[in-house]
């Protein structure tokens, strides 16, 4: 399977990413670029995007990029820094790039920006390679 086919396979079963209206822009080996419109249901009591939504969006980018080879990987540790509040009507983009790869783990940098290319959050995710194929799960 190509990286895009793996991502599409995963997305078809990922009802949460579907609920978030994630759209895949580009997927290649150990990389992905995804987009998500911010809707009313994602807004918190301060009228900004709930931090959990931003985190979940970054986590989806991590999943699609780290599993793109067809070898299954799961999140081991994730850290996020919020740099700017998002608002209803924004369109978020997440770009996930591999920065370190070992036999059992990998580290990805994920940058989340809005439609004006302003940095919304910086996310670093470490994954553990479980030794199975995505299609075996």
GROMACS .gro file of C-alpha atoms in nm:
model
  137
    1UNK     CA    1   0.000   0.000   0.000
    2UNK     CA    2   0.115   0.354  -0.067
    3UNK     CA    3   0.130   0.601   0.225
    4UNK     CA    4  -0.192   0.764   0.098
    5UNK     CA    5  -0.368   0.427   0.077
    6UNK     CA    6  -0.264   0.347   0.435
    7UNK     CA    7  -0.393   0.685   0.553
    8UNK     CA    8  -0.722   0.638   0.365
    9UNK     CA    9  -0.758   0.289   0.515
   10UNK     CA   10  -0.709   0.429   0.865
   11UNK     CA   11  -0.935   0.730   0.803
   12UNK     CA   12  -1.222   0.506   0.690
   13UNK     CA   13  -1.222   0.353   1.039
   14UNK     CA   14  -1.142   0.674   1.230
   15UNK     CA   15  -1.484   0.812   1.318
   16UNK     CA   16  -1.339   1.080   1.544
   17UNK     CA   17  -1.123   1.228   1.268
   18UNK     CA   18  -1.427   1.210   1.042
   19UNK     CA   19  -1.636   1.396   1.303
   20UNK     CA   20  -1.367   1.666   1.311
   21UNK     CA   21  -1.405   1.698   0.930
   22UNK     CA   22  -1.036   1.635   0.872
   23UNK     CA   23  -0.928   1.648   0.510
   24UNK     CA   24  -0.599   1.501   0.395
   25UNK     CA   25  -0.401   1.740   0.179
   26UNK     CA   26  -0.082   1.537   0.136
   27UNK     CA   27   0.046   1.207   0.270
   28UNK     CA   28   0.384   1.054   0.199
   29UNK     CA   29   0.620   0.831   0.390
   30UNK     CA   30   0.657   0.963   0.748
   31UNK     CA   31   0.478   1.288   0.659
   32UNK     CA   32   0.129   1.428   0.635
   33UNK     CA   33  -0.049   1.759   0.592
   34UNK     CA   34  -0.413   1.770   0.703
   35UNK     CA   35  -0.677   2.041   0.735
   36UNK     CA   36  -0.979   2.092   0.962
   37UNK     CA   37  -1.247   2.363   0.975
   38UNK     CA   38  -1.325   2.492   1.324
   39UNK     CA   39  -1.694   2.452   1.395
   40UNK     CA   40  -1.916   2.579   1.677
   41UNK     CA   41  -1.903   2.247   1.867
   42UNK     CA   42  -1.525   2.291   1.908
   43UNK     CA   43  -1.547   2.621   2.096
   44UNK     CA   44  -1.499   2.643   2.474
   45UNK     CA   45  -1.651   2.880   2.731
   46UNK     CA   46  -1.398   3.154   2.647
   47UNK     CA   47  -1.510   3.151   2.281
   48UNK     CA   48  -1.185   2.996   2.159
   49UNK     CA   49  -1.100   2.650   2.028
   50UNK     CA   50  -1.092   2.393   2.308
   51UNK     CA   51  -0.736   2.278   2.372
   52UNK     CA   52  -0.845   1.916   2.351
   53UNK     CA   53  -0.963   1.971   1.994
   54UNK     CA   54  -0.627   2.117   1.894
   55UNK     CA   55  -0.448   1.829   2.068
   56UNK     CA   56  -0.672   1.569   1.900
   57UNK     CA   57  -0.611   1.729   1.560
   58UNK     CA   58  -0.234   1.708   1.611
   59UNK     CA   59  -0.271   1.350   1.734
   60UNK     CA   60  -0.451   1.258   1.411
   61UNK     CA   61  -0.164   1.408   1.210
   62UNK     CA   62   0.078   1.202   1.419
   63UNK     CA   63  -0.123   0.886   1.352
   64UNK     CA   64  -0.145   0.933   0.976
   65UNK     CA   65   0.224   1.021   0.936
   66UNK     CA   66   0.368   0.761   1.174
   67UNK     CA   67   0.166   0.475   1.025
   68UNK     CA   68   0.216   0.578   0.662
   69UNK     CA   69   0.460   0.296   0.585
   70UNK     CA   70   0.198   0.039   0.682
   71UNK     CA   71   0.384  -0.057   1.000
   72UNK     CA   72   0.164   0.018   1.301
   73UNK     CA   73   0.279   0.277   1.555
   74UNK     CA   74   0.097   0.412   1.860
   75UNK     CA   75   0.150   0.729   2.060
   76UNK     CA   76   0.388   0.687   2.352
   77UNK     CA   77   0.428   1.049   2.461
   78UNK     CA   78   0.292   1.380   2.331
   79UNK     CA   79   0.362   1.738   2.431
   80UNK     CA   80   0.181   2.046   2.305
   81UNK     CA   81   0.247   2.418   2.337
   82UNK     CA   82  -0.043   2.648   2.253
   83UNK     CA   83   0.077   2.972   2.096
   84UNK     CA   84  -0.241   3.141   1.967
   85UNK     CA   85  -0.612   3.090   2.032
   86UNK     CA   86  -0.823   2.966   1.745
   87UNK     CA   87  -1.177   3.086   1.675
   88UNK     CA   88  -1.492   2.954   1.514
   89UNK     CA   89  -1.458   2.976   1.137
   90UNK     CA   90  -1.081   2.925   1.138
   91UNK     CA   91  -0.928   2.652   0.925
   92UNK     CA   92  -0.647   2.465   1.098
   93UNK     CA   93  -0.365   2.285   0.916
   94UNK     CA   94  -0.134   2.032   1.077
   95UNK     CA   95   0.196   1.935   0.920
   96UNK     CA   96   0.369   1.630   1.069
   97UNK     CA   97   0.737   1.568   0.994
   98UNK     CA   98   0.960   1.283   1.112
   99UNK     CA   99   1.261   1.412   1.309
  100UNK     CA  100   1.405   1.093   1.460
  101UNK     CA  101   1.360   0.725   1.378
  102UNK     CA  102   1.486   0.418   1.562
  103UNK     CA  103   1.402   0.049   1.544
  104UNK     CA  104   1.117   0.076   1.800
  105UNK     CA  105   1.034   0.448   1.832
  106UNK     CA  106   1.006   0.762   1.623
  107UNK     CA  107   0.963   1.131   1.700
  108UNK     CA  108   0.751   1.372   1.493
  109UNK     CA  109   0.723   1.750   1.497
  110UNK     CA  110   0.373   1.876   1.424
  111UNK     CA  111   0.302   2.240   1.351
  112UNK     CA  112  -0.058   2.363   1.361
  113UNK     CA  113  -0.137   2.685   1.179
  114UNK     CA  114  -0.454   2.872   1.085
  115UNK     CA  115  -0.570   3.000   0.746
  116UNK     CA  116  -0.338   3.304   0.784
  117UNK     CA  117  -0.038   3.075   0.845
  118UNK     CA  118  -0.022   3.192   1.209
  119UNK     CA  119   0.119   2.934   1.451
  120UNK     CA  120  -0.160   2.797   1.671
  121UNK     CA  121   0.034   2.518   1.843
  122UNK     CA  122   0.354   2.315   1.835
  123UNK     CA  123   0.321   1.944   1.913
  124UNK     CA  124   0.591   1.681   1.953
  125UNK     CA  125   0.483   1.318   1.946
  126UNK     CA  126   0.681   1.004   2.017
  127UNK     CA  127   0.543   0.677   1.882
  128UNK     CA  128   0.615   0.315   1.963
  129UNK     CA  129   0.631   0.069   1.673
  130UNK     CA  130   0.426  -0.233   1.784
  131UNK     CA  131   0.559  -0.484   1.530
  132UNK     CA  132   0.232  -0.533   1.338
  133UNK     CA  133   0.091  -0.403   1.013
  134UNK     CA  134  -0.187  -0.142   1.020
  135UNK     CA  135  -0.409  -0.384   0.830
  136UNK     CA  136  -0.365  -0.651   1.101
  137UNK     CA  137  -0.535  -0.440   1.366
   0.00000   0.00000   0.00000
